[in-house]
PDB file of C-alpha atoms in Angstrom:
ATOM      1  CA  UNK A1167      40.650  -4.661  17.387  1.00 67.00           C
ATOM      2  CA  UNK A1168      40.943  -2.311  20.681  1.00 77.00           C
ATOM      3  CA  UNK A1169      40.527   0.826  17.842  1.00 81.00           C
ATOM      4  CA  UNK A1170      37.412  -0.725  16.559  1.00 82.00           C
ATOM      5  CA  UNK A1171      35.763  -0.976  20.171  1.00 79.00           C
ATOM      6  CA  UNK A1172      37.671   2.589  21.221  1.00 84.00           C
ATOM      7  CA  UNK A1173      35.778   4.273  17.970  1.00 89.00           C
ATOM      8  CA  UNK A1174      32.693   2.360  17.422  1.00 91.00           C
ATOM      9  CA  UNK A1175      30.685   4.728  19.039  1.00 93.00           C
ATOM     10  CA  UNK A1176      31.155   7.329  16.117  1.00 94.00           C
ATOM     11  CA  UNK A1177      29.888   4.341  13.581  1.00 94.00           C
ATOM     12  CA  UNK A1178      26.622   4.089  16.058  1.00 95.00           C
ATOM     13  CA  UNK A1179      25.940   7.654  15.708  1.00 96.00           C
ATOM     14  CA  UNK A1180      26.176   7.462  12.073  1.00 96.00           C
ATOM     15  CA  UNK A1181      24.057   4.249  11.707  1.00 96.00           C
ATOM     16  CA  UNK A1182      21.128   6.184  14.238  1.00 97.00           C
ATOM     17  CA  UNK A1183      21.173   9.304  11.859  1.00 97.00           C
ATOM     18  CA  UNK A1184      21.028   7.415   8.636  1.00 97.00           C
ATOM     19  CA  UNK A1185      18.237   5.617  10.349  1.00 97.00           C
ATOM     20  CA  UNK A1186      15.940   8.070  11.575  1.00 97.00           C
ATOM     21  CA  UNK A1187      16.405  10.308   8.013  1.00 96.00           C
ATOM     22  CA  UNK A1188      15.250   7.004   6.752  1.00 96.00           C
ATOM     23  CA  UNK A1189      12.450   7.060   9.099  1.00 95.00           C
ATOM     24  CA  UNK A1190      11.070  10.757   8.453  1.00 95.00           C
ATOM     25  CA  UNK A1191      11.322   9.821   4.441  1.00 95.00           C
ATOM     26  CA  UNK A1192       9.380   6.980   4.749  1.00 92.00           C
ATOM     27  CA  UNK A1193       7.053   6.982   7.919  1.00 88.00           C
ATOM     28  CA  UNK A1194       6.426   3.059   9.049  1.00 89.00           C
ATOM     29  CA  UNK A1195       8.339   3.091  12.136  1.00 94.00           C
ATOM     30  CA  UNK A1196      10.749   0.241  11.073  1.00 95.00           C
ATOM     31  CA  UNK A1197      13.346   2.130  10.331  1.00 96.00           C
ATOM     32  CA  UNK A1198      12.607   4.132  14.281  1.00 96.00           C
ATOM     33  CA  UNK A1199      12.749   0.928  15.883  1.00 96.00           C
ATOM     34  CA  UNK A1200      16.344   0.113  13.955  1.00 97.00           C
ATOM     35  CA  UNK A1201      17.631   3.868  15.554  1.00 97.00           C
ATOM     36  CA  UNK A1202      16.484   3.003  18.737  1.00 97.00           C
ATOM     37  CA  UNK A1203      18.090  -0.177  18.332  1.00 97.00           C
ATOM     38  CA  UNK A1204      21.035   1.508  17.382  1.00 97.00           C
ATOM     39  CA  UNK A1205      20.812   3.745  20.706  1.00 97.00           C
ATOM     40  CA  UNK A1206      20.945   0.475  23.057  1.00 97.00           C
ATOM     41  CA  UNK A1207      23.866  -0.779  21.001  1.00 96.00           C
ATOM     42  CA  UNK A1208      25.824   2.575  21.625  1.00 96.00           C
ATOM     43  CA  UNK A1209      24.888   2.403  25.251  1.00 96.00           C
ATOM     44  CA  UNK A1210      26.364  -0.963  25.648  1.00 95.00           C
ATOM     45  CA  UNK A1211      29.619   0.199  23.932  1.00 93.00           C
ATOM     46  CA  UNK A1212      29.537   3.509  26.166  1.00 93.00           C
ATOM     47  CA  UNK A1213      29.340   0.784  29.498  1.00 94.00           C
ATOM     48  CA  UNK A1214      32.715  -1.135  27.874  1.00 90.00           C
ATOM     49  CA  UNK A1215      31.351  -4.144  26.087  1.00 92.00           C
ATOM     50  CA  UNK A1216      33.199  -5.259  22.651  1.00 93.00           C
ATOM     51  CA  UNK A1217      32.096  -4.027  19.353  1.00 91.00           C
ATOM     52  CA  UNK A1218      31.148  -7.532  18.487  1.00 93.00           C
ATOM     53  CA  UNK A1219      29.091  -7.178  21.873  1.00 95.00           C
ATOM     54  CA  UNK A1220      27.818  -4.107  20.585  1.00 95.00           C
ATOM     55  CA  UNK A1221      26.429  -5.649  17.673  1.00 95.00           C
ATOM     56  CA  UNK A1222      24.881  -8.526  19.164  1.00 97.00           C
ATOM     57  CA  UNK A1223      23.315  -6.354  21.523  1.00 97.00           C
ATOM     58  CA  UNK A1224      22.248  -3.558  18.748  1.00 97.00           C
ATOM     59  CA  UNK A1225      20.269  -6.376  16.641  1.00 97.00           C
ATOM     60  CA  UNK A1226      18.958  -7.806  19.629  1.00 97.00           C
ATOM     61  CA  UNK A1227      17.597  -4.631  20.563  1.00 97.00           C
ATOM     62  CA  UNK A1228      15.963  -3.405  16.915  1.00 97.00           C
ATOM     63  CA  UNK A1229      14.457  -7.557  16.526  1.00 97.00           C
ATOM     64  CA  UNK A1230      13.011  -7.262  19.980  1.00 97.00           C
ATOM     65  CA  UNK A1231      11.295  -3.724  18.968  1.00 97.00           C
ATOM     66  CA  UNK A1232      10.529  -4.706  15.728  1.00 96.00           C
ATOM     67  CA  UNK A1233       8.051  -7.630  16.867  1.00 97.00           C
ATOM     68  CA  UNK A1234       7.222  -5.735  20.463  1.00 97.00           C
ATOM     69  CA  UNK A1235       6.625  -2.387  20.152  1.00 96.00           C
ATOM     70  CA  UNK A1236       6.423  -1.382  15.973  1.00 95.00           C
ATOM     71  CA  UNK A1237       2.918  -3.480  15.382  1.00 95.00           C
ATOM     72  CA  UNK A1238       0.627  -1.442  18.287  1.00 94.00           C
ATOM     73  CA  UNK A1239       1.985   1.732  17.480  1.00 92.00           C
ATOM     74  CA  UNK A1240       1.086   0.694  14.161  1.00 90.00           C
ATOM     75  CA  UNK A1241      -2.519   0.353  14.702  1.00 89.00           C
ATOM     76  CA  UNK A1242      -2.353   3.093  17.212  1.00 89.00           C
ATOM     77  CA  UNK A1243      -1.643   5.323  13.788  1.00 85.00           C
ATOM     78  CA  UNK A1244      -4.543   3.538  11.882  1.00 81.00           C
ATOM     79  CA  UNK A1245      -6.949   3.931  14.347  1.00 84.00           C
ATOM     80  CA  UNK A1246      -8.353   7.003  13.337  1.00 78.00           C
ATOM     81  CA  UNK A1247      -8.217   6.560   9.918  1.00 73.00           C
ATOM     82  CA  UNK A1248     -11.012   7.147   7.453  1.00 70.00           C
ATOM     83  CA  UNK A1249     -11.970   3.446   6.626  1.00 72.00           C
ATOM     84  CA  UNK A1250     -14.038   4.921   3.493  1.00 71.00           C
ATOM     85  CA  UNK A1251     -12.724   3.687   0.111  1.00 72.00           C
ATOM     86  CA  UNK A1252     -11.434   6.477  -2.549  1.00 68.00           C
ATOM     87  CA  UNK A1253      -9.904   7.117  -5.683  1.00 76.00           C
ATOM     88  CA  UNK A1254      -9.482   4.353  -7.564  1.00 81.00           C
ATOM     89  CA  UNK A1255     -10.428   2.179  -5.251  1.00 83.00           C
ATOM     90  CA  UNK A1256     -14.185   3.293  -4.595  1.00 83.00           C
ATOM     91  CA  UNK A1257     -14.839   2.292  -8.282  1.00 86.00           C
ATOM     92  CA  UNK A1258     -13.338  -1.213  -7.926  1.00 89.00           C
ATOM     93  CA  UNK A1259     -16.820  -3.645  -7.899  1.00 89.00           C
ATOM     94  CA  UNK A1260     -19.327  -0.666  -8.762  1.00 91.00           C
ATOM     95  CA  UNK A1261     -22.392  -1.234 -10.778  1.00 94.00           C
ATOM     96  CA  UNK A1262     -23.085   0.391 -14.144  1.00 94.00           C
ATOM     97  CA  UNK A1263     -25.083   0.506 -17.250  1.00 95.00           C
ATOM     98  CA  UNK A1264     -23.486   0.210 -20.433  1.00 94.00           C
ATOM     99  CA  UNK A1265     -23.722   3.661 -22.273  1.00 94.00           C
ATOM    100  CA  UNK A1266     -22.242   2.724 -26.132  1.00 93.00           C
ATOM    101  CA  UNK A1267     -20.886  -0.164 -27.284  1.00 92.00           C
ATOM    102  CA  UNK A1268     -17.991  -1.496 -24.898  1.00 91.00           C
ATOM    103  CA  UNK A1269     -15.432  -3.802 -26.677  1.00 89.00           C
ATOM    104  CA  UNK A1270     -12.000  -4.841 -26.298  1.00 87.00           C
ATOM    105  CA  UNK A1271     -11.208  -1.276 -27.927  1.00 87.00           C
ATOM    106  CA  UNK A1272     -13.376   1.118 -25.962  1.00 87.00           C
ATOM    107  CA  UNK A1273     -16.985   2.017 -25.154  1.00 92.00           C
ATOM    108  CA  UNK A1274     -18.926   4.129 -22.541  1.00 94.00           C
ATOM    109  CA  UNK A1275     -20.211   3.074 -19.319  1.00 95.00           C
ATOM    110  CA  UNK A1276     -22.237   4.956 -16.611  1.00 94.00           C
ATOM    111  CA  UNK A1277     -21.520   3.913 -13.138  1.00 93.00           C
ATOM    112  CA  UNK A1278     -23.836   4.114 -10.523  1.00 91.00           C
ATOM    113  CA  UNK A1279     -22.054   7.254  -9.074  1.00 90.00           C
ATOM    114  CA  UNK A1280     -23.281   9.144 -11.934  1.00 90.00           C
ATOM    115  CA  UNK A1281     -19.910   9.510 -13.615  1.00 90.00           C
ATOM    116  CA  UNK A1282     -19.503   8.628 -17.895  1.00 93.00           C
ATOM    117  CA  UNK A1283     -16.445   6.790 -17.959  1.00 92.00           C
ATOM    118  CA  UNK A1284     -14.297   5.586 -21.101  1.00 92.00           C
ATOM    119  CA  UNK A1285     -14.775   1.444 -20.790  1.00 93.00           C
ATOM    120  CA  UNK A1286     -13.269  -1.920 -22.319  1.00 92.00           C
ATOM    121  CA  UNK A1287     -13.757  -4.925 -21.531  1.00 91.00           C
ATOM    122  CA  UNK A1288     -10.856  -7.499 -20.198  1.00 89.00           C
ATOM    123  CA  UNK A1289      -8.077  -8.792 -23.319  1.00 83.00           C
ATOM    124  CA  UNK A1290      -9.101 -12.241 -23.458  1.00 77.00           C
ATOM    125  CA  UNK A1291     -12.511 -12.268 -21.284  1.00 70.00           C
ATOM    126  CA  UNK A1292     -16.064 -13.954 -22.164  1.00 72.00           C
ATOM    127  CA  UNK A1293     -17.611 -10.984 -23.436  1.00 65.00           C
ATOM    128  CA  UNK A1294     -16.220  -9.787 -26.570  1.00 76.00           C
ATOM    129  CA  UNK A1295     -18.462  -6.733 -26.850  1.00 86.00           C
ATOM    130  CA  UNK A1296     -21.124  -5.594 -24.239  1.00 89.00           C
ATOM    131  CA  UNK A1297     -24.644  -3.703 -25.675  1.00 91.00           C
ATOM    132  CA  UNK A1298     -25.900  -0.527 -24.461  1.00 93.00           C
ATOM    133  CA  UNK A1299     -28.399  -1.230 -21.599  1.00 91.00           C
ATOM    134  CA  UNK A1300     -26.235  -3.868 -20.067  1.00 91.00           C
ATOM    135  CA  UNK A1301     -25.626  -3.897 -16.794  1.00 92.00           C
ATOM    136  CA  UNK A1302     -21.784  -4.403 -15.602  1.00 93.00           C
ATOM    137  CA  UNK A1303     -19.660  -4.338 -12.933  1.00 92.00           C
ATOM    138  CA  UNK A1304     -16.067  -2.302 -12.536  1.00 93.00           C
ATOM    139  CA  UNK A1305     -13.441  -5.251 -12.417  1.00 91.00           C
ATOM    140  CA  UNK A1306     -10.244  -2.585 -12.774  1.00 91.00           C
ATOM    141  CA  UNK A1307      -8.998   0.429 -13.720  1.00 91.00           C
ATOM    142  CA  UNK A1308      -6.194   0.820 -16.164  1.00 89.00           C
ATOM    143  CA  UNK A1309      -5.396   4.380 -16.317  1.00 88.00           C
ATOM    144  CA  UNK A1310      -8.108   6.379 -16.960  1.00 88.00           C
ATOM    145  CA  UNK A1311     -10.291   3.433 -18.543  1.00 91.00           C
ATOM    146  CA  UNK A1312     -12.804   1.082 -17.365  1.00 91.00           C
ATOM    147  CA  UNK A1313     -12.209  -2.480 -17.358  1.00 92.00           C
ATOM    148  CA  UNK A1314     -15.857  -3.837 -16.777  1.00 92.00           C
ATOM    149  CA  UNK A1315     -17.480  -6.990 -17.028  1.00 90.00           C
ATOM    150  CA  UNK A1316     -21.022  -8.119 -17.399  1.00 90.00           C
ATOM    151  CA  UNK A1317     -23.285  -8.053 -14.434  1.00 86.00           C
ATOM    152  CA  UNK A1318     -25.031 -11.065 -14.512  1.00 76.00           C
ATOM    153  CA  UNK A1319     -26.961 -10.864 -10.912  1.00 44.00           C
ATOM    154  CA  UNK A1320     -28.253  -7.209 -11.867  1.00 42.00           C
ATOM    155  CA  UNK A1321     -31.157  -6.439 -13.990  1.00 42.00           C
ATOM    156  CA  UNK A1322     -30.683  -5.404 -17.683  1.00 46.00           C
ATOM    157  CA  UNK A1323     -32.532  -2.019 -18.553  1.00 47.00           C
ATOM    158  CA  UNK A1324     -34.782  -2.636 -21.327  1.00 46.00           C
ATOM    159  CA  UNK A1325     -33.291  -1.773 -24.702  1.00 46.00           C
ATOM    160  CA  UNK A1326     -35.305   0.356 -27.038  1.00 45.00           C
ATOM    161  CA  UNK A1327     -37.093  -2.410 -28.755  1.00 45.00           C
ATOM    162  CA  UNK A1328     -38.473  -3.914 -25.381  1.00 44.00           C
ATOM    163  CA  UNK A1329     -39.541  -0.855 -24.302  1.00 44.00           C
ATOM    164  CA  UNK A1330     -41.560  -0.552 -28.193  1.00 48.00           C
ATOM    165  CA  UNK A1331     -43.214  -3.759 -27.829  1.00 44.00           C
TER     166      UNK A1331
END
């Protein structure tokens, strides 16, 4: 057991570079606060305590920072970021007007962004097939598809026979 505490330092070093190549791959500062964790547990090994010590120590250290120190420099990072939705997630809840005939096979919608997008409507929902003129709303996305249901609070546009009569 003396060769265990007389070499652990080399298993330390190895367990601090594994984690902070972790860390630049994926960017959430868990894996940081595990190196740094790592760091005190070498230290205490470098001042003569037992590998077992070591450990105890090392895990004491990376829990502590975990709960202490990852969550502000969390929101330190977040602080500046843009809080505008994109992508996929801008169309998620965004009015339209049904263009041609959306089904459970397909249709055409145009959202209120001005963009013509391909459109079904949920496997298994209340509205089997939605009428051009019909207002909906953008309840997912499913590749590069609309899944839309009917807007019930918005106004329907007038379909050509209204607008006739």
């Amino acid at each position: 057991m003396d060769v265990i505490t007389s070499y652990a330092w080399i298993g330390w070093l190895v367990l601090i570079l594994v984690f902070v190549t972790i860390e630049i791959l994926s960017l959430e500062f868990t894996f940081l606060m595990l190196a740094v964790g790592s760091v005190v547990g070498l230290l205490s090994g470098l001042l003569g305590a037992p590998w077992w010590l070591q450990l105890i120590i090392g895990a004491a250290a990376s829990v502590l920072l975990l709960l202490t120190v990852r969550p502000p420099l969390l929101r330190a990072l977040h602080r500046g970021a843009d809080p505008t939705k994109s992508n996929v997630e801008a169309l998620l809840g965004l009015p339209g007007v049904v263009v041609s005939t959306v089904g459970v096979t397909g249709g055409q919608v145009k959202l209120s962004n001005g963009d013509t997008w391909t459109a079904r409507t949920p496997y298994g929902g209340q509205a089997t097939s939605l009428e051009p003129g019909t207002s909906i709303l953008v309840s997912t996305i499913d590749g590069a598809t609309a899944v839309v249901i009917p807007s019930h609070s918005a106004p329907q546009a007038p379909t050509e026979e209204q607008e006739h009569s």
